[in-house]
Short mmCIF file of C-alpha atoms in Angstrom, two decimals:
data_model
loop_
_atom_site.label_atom_id
_atom_site.label_comp_id
_atom_site.label_asym_id
_atom_site.label_seq_id
_atom_site.Cartn_x
_atom_site.Cartn_y
_atom_site.Cartn_z
CA MET A 160 59.27 -102.26 -51.07
CA LYS A 161 58.81 -103.63 -54.81
CA ASN A 162 59.80 -99.96 -56.20
CA VAL A 163 63.07 -99.45 -54.13
CA ARG A 164 65.73 -98.53 -56.36
CA ILE A 165 69.43 -98.50 -55.10
CA ASN A 166 71.61 -98.61 -57.87
CA GLU A 167 70.96 -96.13 -60.27
CA GLU A 168 73.59 -97.13 -62.54
CA SER A 169 72.14 -100.58 -62.75
CA LYS A 170 68.66 -99.15 -63.40
CA GLU A 171 69.86 -97.13 -66.48
CA SER A 172 72.15 -100.14 -67.97
CA GLY A 173 69.26 -102.41 -67.82
CA THR A 174 71.09 -104.57 -65.29
CA LYS A 175 69.16 -106.04 -62.69
CA LEU A 176 69.85 -105.72 -59.10
CA ARG A 177 71.00 -109.08 -57.37
CA VAL A 178 69.07 -109.44 -54.31
CA CYS A 179 68.70 -112.02 -51.43
CA GLY A 180 66.79 -112.56 -48.55
CA TYR A 181 68.46 -113.00 -44.95
CA MET A 182 66.68 -114.32 -41.87
CA ARG A 183 67.30 -115.51 -38.44
CA VAL A 184 64.89 -117.62 -36.71
CA GLY A 185 66.02 -118.11 -32.83
CA LYS A 186 66.11 -121.52 -31.41
CA HIS A 187 63.29 -120.56 -28.58
CA SER A 188 60.76 -119.26 -31.71
CA HIS A 189 57.57 -121.40 -31.43
CA GLY A 190 56.96 -123.18 -34.91
CA HIS A 191 60.64 -122.02 -36.22
CA GLU A 192 60.60 -124.41 -38.97
CA ASP A 193 57.42 -123.36 -40.38
CA SER A 194 58.31 -119.59 -39.68
CA LEU A 195 61.59 -120.40 -41.65
CA GLU A 196 59.72 -122.08 -44.65
CA ASN A 197 56.93 -119.30 -44.73
CA GLN A 198 59.67 -116.48 -44.68
CA THR A 199 61.79 -118.00 -47.38
CA ALA A 200 58.74 -118.42 -49.83
CA ALA A 201 57.65 -114.81 -48.93
CA TYR A 202 61.04 -113.30 -49.89
CA LYS A 203 61.61 -115.42 -52.80
CA ASN A 204 58.12 -114.29 -54.20
CA LEU A 205 58.83 -110.78 -53.33
CA ILE A 206 62.34 -110.64 -54.99
CA GLU A 207 61.19 -112.77 -57.82
CA SER A 208 58.00 -110.52 -58.72
CA ASN A 209 60.20 -107.48 -59.28
CA PRO A 210 61.45 -107.10 -62.72
CA ASP A 211 64.24 -105.22 -61.65
CA TYR A 212 65.50 -107.85 -59.34
CA GLU A 213 67.32 -110.96 -60.11
CA PHE A 214 67.11 -113.49 -56.98
CA VAL A 215 70.19 -114.79 -56.03
CA GLY A 216 69.39 -116.71 -52.71
CA ILE A 217 68.10 -117.03 -49.23
CA TYR A 218 70.79 -117.13 -46.41
CA ALA A 219 68.70 -118.67 -43.16
CA ASP A 220 70.10 -119.07 -39.63
CA LEU A 221 67.97 -121.61 -37.75
CA GLY A 222 68.20 -121.72 -34.02
CA PHE A 223 70.71 -118.95 -33.58
CA SER A 224 70.60 -116.02 -31.11
CA GLY A 225 70.75 -112.41 -32.60
CA CYS A 226 73.66 -112.00 -30.17
CA MET A 227 75.85 -114.37 -31.83
CA ASP A 228 77.97 -113.15 -34.98
CA ASP A 229 79.31 -116.10 -36.06
CA ARG A 230 76.19 -117.53 -37.91
CA PRO A 231 76.97 -119.62 -40.82
CA ALA A 232 74.45 -118.28 -43.23
CA LEU A 233 75.34 -114.55 -42.25
CA GLN A 234 78.88 -115.26 -42.43
CA MET A 235 78.47 -116.77 -46.31
CA MET A 236 76.12 -113.71 -47.19
CA ILE A 237 78.88 -111.38 -45.88
CA ARG A 238 81.58 -113.14 -47.94
CA ASN A 239 79.26 -113.26 -51.08
CA ALA A 240 78.74 -109.42 -50.72
CA ARG A 241 82.52 -108.75 -50.29
CA SER A 242 82.91 -110.77 -53.55
CA GLY A 243 80.24 -108.60 -55.43
CA TYR A 244 77.74 -111.11 -55.73
CA ILE A 245 74.87 -109.25 -53.93
CA ASP A 246 73.62 -105.54 -54.54
CA ILE A 247 70.75 -105.85 -51.99
CA ILE A 248 69.87 -107.60 -48.76
CA ILE A 249 66.62 -107.78 -47.60
CA THR A 250 65.55 -108.91 -44.10
CA GLN A 251 62.71 -108.62 -41.76
CA SER A 252 64.36 -106.04 -39.05
CA VAL A 253 67.57 -104.85 -37.79
CA SER A 254 67.22 -107.73 -34.95
CA ARG A 255 67.87 -110.14 -37.68
CA ILE A 256 71.16 -109.09 -38.37
CA SER A 257 72.06 -108.14 -35.00
CA ARG A 258 70.77 -107.30 -31.19
CA ASN A 259 74.32 -105.62 -30.70
CA ILE A 260 74.17 -101.98 -31.89
CA LYS A 261 77.75 -101.80 -32.58
CA THR A 262 77.66 -105.07 -34.55
CA ALA A 263 74.42 -104.06 -36.74
CA LEU A 264 76.18 -100.69 -37.09
CA SER A 265 79.65 -102.09 -38.50
CA PHE A 266 77.54 -104.56 -40.52
CA ALA A 267 75.65 -101.45 -42.24
CA GLU A 268 78.78 -99.48 -42.87
CA GLU A 269 80.56 -102.58 -44.43
CA MET A 270 77.64 -103.06 -46.58
CA GLU A 271 77.45 -99.35 -47.50
CA ALA A 272 81.33 -99.45 -48.14
CA LEU A 273 80.31 -102.42 -50.67
CA GLY A 274 77.82 -100.72 -52.11
CA VAL A 275 75.13 -103.28 -50.98
CA GLY A 276 71.70 -101.89 -49.70
CA ILE A 277 69.95 -103.36 -46.87
CA LEU A 278 66.32 -103.20 -46.76
CA PHE A 279 64.74 -103.71 -43.28
CA GLU A 280 61.21 -104.70 -43.41
CA GLU A 281 60.13 -103.45 -40.19
CA PRO A 282 60.41 -100.68 -40.06
CA LYS A 283 60.78 -99.61 -43.64
CA ILE A 284 64.53 -98.74 -43.82
CA ASN A 285 66.92 -98.49 -46.76
CA THR A 286 70.39 -98.26 -45.52
CA LEU A 287 71.50 -96.39 -48.91
CA SER A 288 68.87 -93.83 -48.22
CA GLY A 289 70.09 -90.40 -46.54
CA ILE A 290 68.40 -91.22 -43.30
CA GLY A 291 68.66 -95.21 -43.22
CA LYS A 292 71.76 -95.37 -41.21
CA ASN A 293 70.81 -92.84 -38.56
CA MET A 294 67.59 -95.17 -38.21
CA ILE A 295 69.64 -98.29 -37.61
CA ALA A 296 71.50 -96.30 -34.93
CA ALA A 297 68.28 -95.41 -33.26
CA LEU A 298 66.58 -98.73 -33.51
CA THR A 299 69.21 -101.12 -32.36
CA PRO A 300 68.98 -100.55 -28.60
CA PHE A 301 65.25 -101.62 -28.78
CA ALA A 302 66.59 -104.80 -30.81
CA GLN A 303 68.99 -105.53 -27.71
CA GLU A 304 66.05 -105.35 -25.43
CA ALA A 305 63.57 -107.49 -27.26
#
């Protein structure tokens, strides 16, 4: 994922892409504090090791279901994206954003309209690529079942 380029204008101007990580660890996850700490370190390392990226933070919701839309860190990340502070969001999977297909697609569409890309690690999806949004639509029903 280190070589993904979303904003060609930023690449040409030499401006770094502002990248954050988003994670959600459910309340029934075993060892969720350790998982959150490990994920935070991994995302920070991934972002900071890419010379094209500027690390702008980690947004983490601990103990929230993927069926809930009103998660504090998610809502803060959305506000910051709307304010123009984020270019790319990296997250583990579609289910981290939502287990509801309408919510996941709505989120992806809003971010796309804002010019904010979402990189899902599992599977490798870039929402600003030609097939990224279609892949989210195909995968979200599986997230609902998980």
